[in-house]
Amino acid sequence: MNELNISAKITVYSYDELSEVEKNLITAARLSSAEAYAPYSHFWVGAAVLLANGEVLTGNNQENAAAPSGLCAERVTLFGTHARFPDVPVQMMALAAQTRGAFTGSPITPCGACRQVILESEMRFGKPIRLLMYGRDAVYVADTVQTLLPLHFGQESLNG
Ligand code: THU
């Protein structure tokens, strides 16, 4: 019998320690969260991506009375981004979420399905996406989404 010991490196920053580029991307995510359509959960999530060509695009969660038809902020943002800029890699993605009138104290971390979609975006261009997960008390930073998705299933897995 063997064990696989999997470690994940997340860097924990205070907001003030971040670079201007990072702070600006978080600001874009925070602003976008205010435009979310979240009448059911009242959990308003914003995402912002910085592309290799300097473009910043944002998105937010879009809910639906038929619940599974809604979509998280991360996927709204990434699918929309790749639809507009199919050849441009994403360099960085910031997330922020608010509920009951305040941004979350703990960093917002993406759901499993969104981790899978962010991973595909990384794999598609062969470039890691730096993920900034904002909370009032701390900002978690991962250098690649692979950190959040150990033993992932990717395109290469289809080769057997
Ligand atoms: N949500 C996101 O948009 N991103 C996340 O990372 C977590 C959850 C949305 C989905 C749903 O609209 C609401 O937040 C509550 O789960």
mmCIF file of C-alpha atoms and ligand atoms in Angstrom:
data_model
loop_
_atom_site.group_PDB
_atom_site.id
_atom_site.type_symbol
_atom_site.label_atom_id
_atom_site.label_comp_id
_atom_site.label_asym_id
_atom_site.label_seq_id
_atom_site.Cartn_x
_atom_site.Cartn_y
_atom_site.Cartn_z
ATOM 1 C CA MET A 1 0.000 0.000 0.000
ATOM 2 C CA ASN A 2 1.191 3.527 -0.791
ATOM 3 C CA GLU A 3 -0.047 6.976 0.009
ATOM 4 C CA LEU A 4 -0.180 10.038 -2.186
ATOM 5 C CA ASN A 5 0.380 13.150 -0.113
ATOM 6 C CA ILE A 6 -0.944 16.136 -1.976
ATOM 7 C CA SER A 7 0.023 19.630 -0.904
ATOM 8 C CA ALA A 8 -1.481 22.903 -2.076
ATOM 9 C CA LYS A 9 0.321 26.223 -1.833
ATOM 10 C CA ILE A 10 -1.965 29.187 -1.237
ATOM 11 C CA THR A 11 -0.378 32.505 -0.315
ATOM 12 C CA VAL A 12 -2.359 34.552 2.175
ATOM 13 C CA TYR A 13 -2.072 38.319 1.731
ATOM 14 C CA SER A 14 -3.619 41.290 3.374
ATOM 15 C CA TYR A 15 -5.194 43.538 0.744
ATOM 16 C CA ASP A 16 -2.558 46.249 1.259
ATOM 17 C CA GLU A 17 0.246 43.851 0.370
ATOM 18 C CA LEU A 18 -1.077 43.310 -3.163
ATOM 19 C CA SER A 19 0.306 45.016 -6.274
ATOM 20 C CA GLU A 20 -1.631 47.838 -7.957
ATOM 21 C CA VAL A 21 -2.559 45.521 -10.845
ATOM 22 C CA GLU A 22 -3.958 42.993 -8.385
ATOM 23 C CA LYS A 23 -5.841 45.628 -6.389
ATOM 24 C CA ASN A 24 -7.355 47.019 -9.589
ATOM 25 C CA LEU A 25 -8.538 43.588 -10.665
ATOM 26 C CA ILE A 26 -10.118 42.994 -7.268
ATOM 27 C CA THR A 27 -11.832 46.372 -7.522
ATOM 28 C CA ALA A 28 -13.256 45.336 -10.892
ATOM 29 C CA ALA A 29 -14.533 42.071 -9.379
ATOM 30 C CA ARG A 30 -16.030 43.898 -6.406
ATOM 31 C CA LEU A 31 -17.813 46.391 -8.679
ATOM 32 C CA SER A 32 -19.106 43.602 -10.889
ATOM 33 C CA SER A 33 -20.569 41.732 -7.918
ATOM 34 C CA ALA A 34 -22.974 44.646 -7.433
ATOM 35 C CA GLU A 35 -24.422 43.931 -10.891
ATOM 36 C CA ALA A 36 -25.075 40.224 -10.243
ATOM 37 C CA TYR A 37 -28.540 38.733 -10.647
ATOM 38 C CA ALA A 38 -28.933 36.801 -7.397
ATOM 39 C CA PRO A 39 -32.557 37.178 -6.234
ATOM 40 C CA TYR A 40 -32.634 33.614 -4.818
ATOM 41 C CA SER A 41 -29.374 33.239 -2.898
ATOM 42 C CA HIS A 42 -28.725 36.932 -2.200
ATOM 43 C CA PHE A 43 -25.074 35.983 -2.649
ATOM 44 C CA TRP A 44 -23.594 38.357 -5.150
ATOM 45 C CA VAL A 45 -20.366 37.244 -6.800
ATOM 46 C CA GLY A 46 -18.140 39.214 -9.150
ATOM 47 C CA ALA A 47 -15.213 38.024 -11.223
ATOM 48 C CA ALA A 48 -12.675 39.945 -13.270
ATOM 49 C CA VAL A 49 -10.021 38.646 -15.637
ATOM 50 C CA LEU A 50 -6.869 40.287 -16.918
ATOM 51 C CA LEU A 51 -5.930 39.019 -20.366
ATOM 52 C CA ALA A 52 -2.461 38.807 -21.901
ATOM 53 C CA ASN A 53 -3.432 41.680 -24.230
ATOM 54 C CA GLY A 54 -4.205 43.950 -21.257
ATOM 55 C CA GLU A 55 -7.996 43.739 -21.551
ATOM 56 C CA VAL A 56 -9.989 43.458 -18.326
ATOM 57 C CA LEU A 57 -13.371 41.752 -18.534
ATOM 58 C CA THR A 58 -15.861 41.175 -15.760
ATOM 59 C CA GLY A 59 -18.877 39.030 -15.027
ATOM 60 C CA ASN A 60 -21.143 37.968 -12.178
ATOM 61 C CA ASN A 61 -23.510 35.197 -11.159
ATOM 62 C CA GLN A 62 -26.777 34.920 -13.051
ATOM 63 C CA GLU A 63 -29.460 32.954 -11.251
ATOM 64 C CA ASN A 64 -32.699 31.483 -12.527
ATOM 65 C CA ALA A 65 -36.004 30.318 -11.033
ATOM 66 C CA ALA A 66 -35.143 26.940 -12.553
ATOM 67 C CA ALA A 67 -32.041 26.828 -10.368
ATOM 68 C CA PRO A 68 -29.659 24.677 -12.414
ATOM 69 C CA SER A 69 -30.093 27.028 -15.346
ATOM 70 C CA GLY A 70 -28.164 29.751 -13.521
ATOM 71 C CA LEU A 71 -24.403 30.140 -13.723
ATOM 72 C CA CYS A 72 -21.588 31.193 -11.392
ATOM 73 C CA ALA A 73 -19.664 34.422 -11.883
ATOM 74 C CA GLU A 74 -16.479 32.586 -12.853
ATOM 75 C CA ARG A 75 -18.085 30.702 -15.722
ATOM 76 C CA VAL A 76 -20.109 33.682 -16.943
ATOM 77 C CA THR A 77 -16.853 35.628 -17.076
ATOM 78 C CA LEU A 78 -14.623 32.986 -18.646
ATOM 79 C CA PHE A 79 -17.106 31.780 -21.257
ATOM 80 C CA GLY A 80 -17.884 35.359 -22.267
ATOM 81 C CA THR A 81 -14.191 36.215 -22.383
ATOM 82 C CA HIS A 82 -13.261 33.246 -24.556
ATOM 83 C CA ALA A 83 -16.211 33.949 -26.838
ATOM 84 C CA ARG A 84 -14.836 37.448 -27.468
ATOM 85 C CA PHE A 85 -11.106 36.718 -27.336
ATOM 86 C CA PRO A 86 -10.685 33.062 -28.326
ATOM 87 C CA ASP A 87 -6.919 33.357 -28.865
ATOM 88 C CA VAL A 88 -5.893 35.349 -25.806
ATOM 89 C CA PRO A 89 -4.797 33.669 -22.563
ATOM 90 C CA VAL A 90 -6.096 34.783 -19.185
ATOM 91 C CA GLN A 91 -3.276 35.885 -16.870
ATOM 92 C CA MET A 92 -5.133 36.607 -13.692
ATOM 93 C CA MET A 93 -8.630 36.226 -12.274
ATOM 94 C CA ALA A 94 -10.052 37.992 -9.215
ATOM 95 C CA LEU A 95 -13.150 36.992 -7.257
ATOM 96 C CA ALA A 96 -15.204 38.891 -4.697
ATOM 97 C CA ALA A 97 -18.588 38.181 -3.143
ATOM 98 C CA GLN A 98 -21.029 40.095 -0.996
ATOM 99 C CA THR A 99 -24.043 39.114 1.018
ATOM 100 C CA ARG A 100 -26.192 40.925 3.586
ATOM 101 C CA GLY A 101 -24.635 44.223 2.538
ATOM 102 C CA ALA A 102 -20.962 43.372 3.045
ATOM 103 C CA PHE A 103 -18.146 41.609 1.256
ATOM 104 C CA THR A 104 -17.376 38.229 2.747
ATOM 105 C CA GLY A 105 -14.797 38.201 5.523
ATOM 106 C CA SER A 106 -13.367 34.923 4.282
ATOM 107 C CA PRO A 107 -11.984 34.740 0.764
ATOM 108 C CA ILE A 108 -14.470 33.525 -1.840
ATOM 109 C CA THR A 109 -13.223 30.278 -3.371
ATOM 110 C CA PRO A 110 -14.626 28.865 -6.615
ATOM 111 C CA CYS A 111 -17.001 25.891 -6.659
ATOM 112 C CA GLY A 112 -15.821 22.575 -8.092
ATOM 113 C CA ALA A 113 -17.430 23.071 -11.504
ATOM 114 C CA CYS A 114 -15.797 26.496 -11.865
ATOM 115 C CA ARG A 115 -12.396 25.106 -10.861
ATOM 116 C CA GLN A 116 -12.763 22.622 -13.713
ATOM 117 C CA VAL A 117 -13.634 25.392 -16.172
ATOM 118 C CA ILE A 118 -10.780 27.638 -15.018
ATOM 119 C CA LEU A 119 -8.462 24.656 -15.398
ATOM 120 C CA GLU A 120 -9.582 24.109 -18.991
ATOM 121 C CA SER A 121 -8.790 27.756 -19.692
ATOM 122 C CA GLU A 122 -5.279 27.284 -18.296
ATOM 123 C CA MET A 123 -4.747 24.071 -20.252
ATOM 124 C CA ARG A 124 -6.129 25.542 -23.448
ATOM 125 C CA PHE A 125 -3.349 28.122 -23.608
ATOM 126 C CA GLY A 126 -0.733 26.282 -21.553
ATOM 127 C CA LYS A 127 -0.507 29.312 -19.253
ATOM 128 C CA PRO A 128 -1.228 29.348 -15.523
ATOM 129 C CA ILE A 129 -3.968 31.655 -14.248
ATOM 130 C CA ARG A 130 -3.140 33.520 -11.042
ATOM 131 C CA LEU A 131 -6.256 33.408 -8.911
ATOM 132 C CA LEU A 132 -7.005 36.183 -6.398
ATOM 133 C CA MET A 133 -9.716 35.220 -3.917
ATOM 134 C CA TYR A 134 -10.806 38.314 -2.037
ATOM 135 C CA GLY A 135 -12.156 38.485 1.496
ATOM 136 C CA ARG A 136 -12.235 41.419 3.924
ATOM 137 C CA ASP A 137 -9.939 39.577 6.329
ATOM 138 C CA ALA A 138 -7.497 38.054 3.824
ATOM 139 C CA VAL A 139 -6.835 37.511 0.153
ATOM 140 C CA TYR A 140 -5.896 33.993 -0.928
ATOM 141 C CA VAL A 141 -3.657 33.784 -3.978
ATOM 142 C CA ALA A 142 -3.024 30.627 -6.002
ATOM 143 C CA ASP A 143 -0.436 30.698 -8.804
ATOM 144 C CA THR A 144 -2.456 28.174 -10.786
ATOM 145 C CA VAL A 145 -5.926 26.685 -10.432
ATOM 146 C CA GLN A 146 -4.255 23.258 -10.377
ATOM 147 C CA THR A 147 -3.561 24.056 -6.737
ATOM 148 C CA LEU A 148 -7.295 23.963 -6.090
ATOM 149 C CA LEU A 149 -7.953 20.877 -8.160
ATOM 150 C CA PRO A 150 -5.513 18.091 -7.364
ATOM 151 C CA LEU A 151 -5.834 14.880 -9.389
ATOM 152 C CA HIS A 152 -7.790 16.850 -11.956
ATOM 153 C CA PHE A 153 -9.457 15.403 -14.999
ATOM 154 C CA GLY A 154 -8.233 17.163 -18.102
ATOM 155 C CA GLN A 155 -8.029 16.724 -21.846
ATOM 156 C CA GLU A 156 -4.967 14.499 -21.436
ATOM 157 C CA SER A 157 -7.018 12.140 -19.247
ATOM 158 C CA LEU A 158 -9.091 11.246 -22.307
ATOM 159 C CA ASN A 159 -6.056 9.546 -23.826
ATOM 160 C CA GLY A 160 -6.227 6.746 -21.254
HETATM 161 N N1 THU B 1 -21.460 31.385 -6.871
HETATM 162 C C1 THU B 1 -20.598 31.954 -7.743
HETATM 163 O O1 THU B 1 -20.986 32.714 -8.638
HETATM 164 N N2 THU B 1 -19.288 31.676 -7.605
HETATM 165 C C2 THU B 1 -18.751 30.941 -6.593
HETATM 166 O O2 THU B 1 -17.545 30.784 -6.532
HETATM 167 C C3 THU B 1 -19.624 30.330 -5.605
HETATM 168 C C4 THU B 1 -21.079 30.466 -5.833
HETATM 169 C C5 THU B 1 -22.881 31.730 -6.999
HETATM 170 C C6 THU B 1 -23.788 30.647 -7.462
HETATM 171 C C7 THU B 1 -25.111 31.102 -6.901
HETATM 172 O O3 THU B 1 -25.675 32.070 -7.769
HETATM 173 C C8 THU B 1 -24.739 31.812 -5.617
HETATM 174 O O4 THU B 1 -23.357 32.130 -5.733
HETATM 175 C C9 THU B 1 -24.961 30.982 -4.356
HETATM 176 O O5 THU B 1 -24.357 29.744 -4.468
#
